[in-house]
Coordinates of C-alpha atoms in Angstrom, one line a residue:
X1 CA -154.3 -25.0 -120.5
X2 CA -151.3 -23.3 -119.1
X3 CA -153.3 -21.4 -116.4
X4 CA -155.1 -24.6 -115.5
X5 CA -151.8 -26.5 -115.1
X6 CA -150.4 -23.7 -112.9
X7 CA -153.3 -23.7 -110.6
X8 CA -153.6 -27.5 -110.1
X9 CA -151.5 -29.1 -107.5
X10 CA -149.4 -32.0 -108.7
X11 CA -151.5 -35.2 -108.3
X12 CA -150.0 -37.8 -106.0
X13 CA -148.8 -40.9 -107.7
X14 CA -151.0 -43.9 -107.2
X15 CA -149.2 -47.0 -106.0
X16 CA -151.7 -49.0 -108.1
X17 CA -150.3 -47.7 -111.4
X18 CA -149.8 -44.8 -113.8
X19 CA -152.0 -41.7 -113.8
X20 CA -154.5 -41.4 -116.7
X21 CA -152.2 -38.8 -118.3
X22 CA -149.3 -41.2 -118.1
X23 CA -151.4 -44.0 -119.5
X24 CA -152.5 -41.7 -122.4
X25 CA -149.0 -40.5 -123.1
X26 CA -147.3 -43.8 -122.5
X27 CA -144.7 -42.2 -120.3
X28 CA -144.3 -40.6 -116.9
X29 CA -145.5 -37.0 -116.7
X30 CA -143.2 -34.3 -115.3
X31 CA -145.4 -31.4 -114.5
X32 CA -142.7 -28.8 -114.7
X33 CA -141.4 -30.1 -118.0
X34 CA -145.0 -30.0 -119.3
X35 CA -145.4 -26.4 -118.1
X36 CA -142.2 -25.3 -119.8
X37 CA -143.3 -27.0 -123.0
X38 CA -146.7 -25.1 -122.9
X39 CA -144.8 -21.8 -122.3
X40 CA -142.6 -22.5 -125.3
X41 CA -145.5 -23.5 -127.5
X42 CA -147.3 -20.4 -126.5
X43 CA -144.4 -18.2 -127.6
X44 CA -144.0 -20.1 -130.9
X45 CA -147.8 -19.7 -131.5
X46 CA -147.5 -15.9 -130.9
X47 CA -144.6 -15.6 -133.3
X48 CA -146.4 -17.6 -135.9
X49 CA -149.5 -15.4 -135.6
X50 CA -147.3 -12.2 -135.9
X51 CA -145.8 -13.7 -139.1
X52 CA -149.3 -14.4 -140.5
X53 CA -150.5 -10.8 -139.9
X54 CA -147.3 -9.2 -141.2
X55 CA -147.2 -11.3 -144.4
X56 CA -150.9 -10.8 -145.0
X57 CA -150.4 -7.0 -144.7
X58 CA -147.5 -7.2 -147.1
X59 CA -149.5 -9.3 -149.6
X60 CA -152.4 -6.9 -149.5
X61 CA -150.0 -4.0 -150.3
X62 CA -148.4 -5.9 -153.2
X63 CA -151.8 -6.9 -154.7
X64 CA -153.1 -3.4 -154.5
X65 CA -150.2 -2.3 -156.7
X66 CA -151.7 -4.4 -159.5
X67 CA -153.9 -2.3 -161.8
X68 CA -157.6 -3.0 -161.2
X69 CA -157.3 -4.9 -157.9
X70 CA -159.1 -3.2 -155.0
X71 CA -159.7 -4.1 -151.4
X72 CA -163.2 -5.2 -150.8
X73 CA -163.7 -4.6 -147.1
X74 CA -162.0 -2.0 -144.9
X75 CA -162.1 -3.9 -141.6
X76 CA -159.2 -5.5 -139.8
X77 CA -158.0 -9.0 -140.8
X78 CA -155.7 -11.7 -139.6
X79 CA -154.3 -13.7 -142.5
X80 CA -157.2 -13.6 -145.0
X81 CA -158.6 -10.7 -146.9
X82 CA -160.9 -10.1 -149.8
X83 CA -160.0 -8.3 -153.0
X84 CA -162.2 -7.2 -156.0
X85 CA -160.7 -8.3 -159.3
X86 CA -161.4 -6.4 -162.6
X87 CA -162.4 -9.8 -164.1
X88 CA -164.2 -12.8 -162.7
X89 CA -162.1 -14.7 -160.2
X90 CA -162.7 -18.0 -162.1
X91 CA -161.2 -16.5 -165.3
X92 CA -158.2 -15.1 -163.4
X93 CA -157.6 -18.3 -161.6
X94 CA -157.6 -20.3 -164.9
X95 CA -154.8 -18.0 -166.1
X96 CA -152.9 -18.3 -162.9
X97 CA -152.9 -22.1 -163.1
X98 CA -150.9 -21.7 -166.3
X99 CA -148.2 -20.3 -164.0
X100 CA -148.7 -23.2 -161.5
X101 CA -150.4 -20.9 -159.0
X102 CA -153.6 -21.8 -157.2
X103 CA -155.1 -18.4 -157.0
X104 CA -157.4 -16.8 -154.5
X105 CA -160.7 -18.4 -153.7
X106 CA -163.6 -17.1 -155.8
X107 CA -166.5 -16.1 -153.5
X108 CA -169.1 -16.4 -156.3
X109 CA -170.1 -20.0 -155.4
X110 CA -170.8 -18.9 -151.8
X111 CA -172.1 -15.4 -152.5
X112 CA -173.4 -15.1 -156.1
X113 CA -173.4 -11.3 -156.0
X114 CA -169.7 -11.3 -155.3
X115 CA -168.6 -12.7 -158.7
X116 CA -165.4 -10.6 -158.9
X117 CA -164.5 -11.0 -155.3
X118 CA -161.7 -13.4 -154.2
X119 CA -160.4 -14.5 -150.8
X120 CA -156.6 -14.4 -150.4
X121 CA -155.0 -16.4 -147.6
X122 CA -151.4 -15.9 -146.4
X123 CA -149.8 -18.1 -143.7
X124 CA -146.4 -18.1 -142.0
X125 CA -145.2 -20.6 -144.6
X126 CA -145.9 -18.1 -147.5
X127 CA -142.6 -16.5 -148.5
X128 CA -142.1 -12.9 -149.7
X129 CA -141.0 -14.4 -153.0
X130 CA -144.4 -16.3 -153.2
X131 CA -146.3 -13.1 -152.6
X132 CA -144.3 -11.2 -155.2
X133 CA -144.7 -14.0 -157.7
X134 CA -148.5 -14.0 -157.1
X135 CA -148.7 -10.2 -157.7
X136 CA -146.5 -10.5 -160.8
X137 CA -148.6 -13.4 -162.2
X138 CA -151.8 -11.4 -161.5
X139 CA -150.4 -8.5 -163.5
X140 CA -149.9 -10.9 -166.5
X141 CA -153.3 -12.6 -166.0
X142 CA -155.1 -9.3 -165.9
X143 CA -153.1 -8.0 -168.8
X144 CA -151.9 -5.0 -166.8
X145 CA -148.3 -4.9 -167.6
X146 CA -145.0 -6.8 -167.7
X147 CA -143.9 -9.2 -165.0
X148 CA -141.8 -7.5 -162.3
X149 CA -139.4 -9.4 -160.1

């Protein structure tokens, strides 16, 4: 969108009324203001993506510290990754619900051969404390040790 806006000359205003964009937005369109907004949105989107990657990497590291949890696939990932649990994901998630945690998505309904596999998703809104709480609750749910702060 940004590149397209940069290449397009500003459309002359029609004396007969507002442009289609102005009609859609309900306000006059300032091309330079719109370009500045797109540039700002692009930077915010980049920052959000970097947070997703960073937090997902941290989450994977924390979950791999839990006894019995293994990484399922070695390929690169953005903000979702798959782990193998030492018990069925459904059983683990039932225990996590006791701690008010919606656990990772069991892949068994989609891939029956992956009954102990679960998909973990981390976004920019997931805090470090949330990730640590998930890891701690997984330790308890799997019976692999006391809760660590």
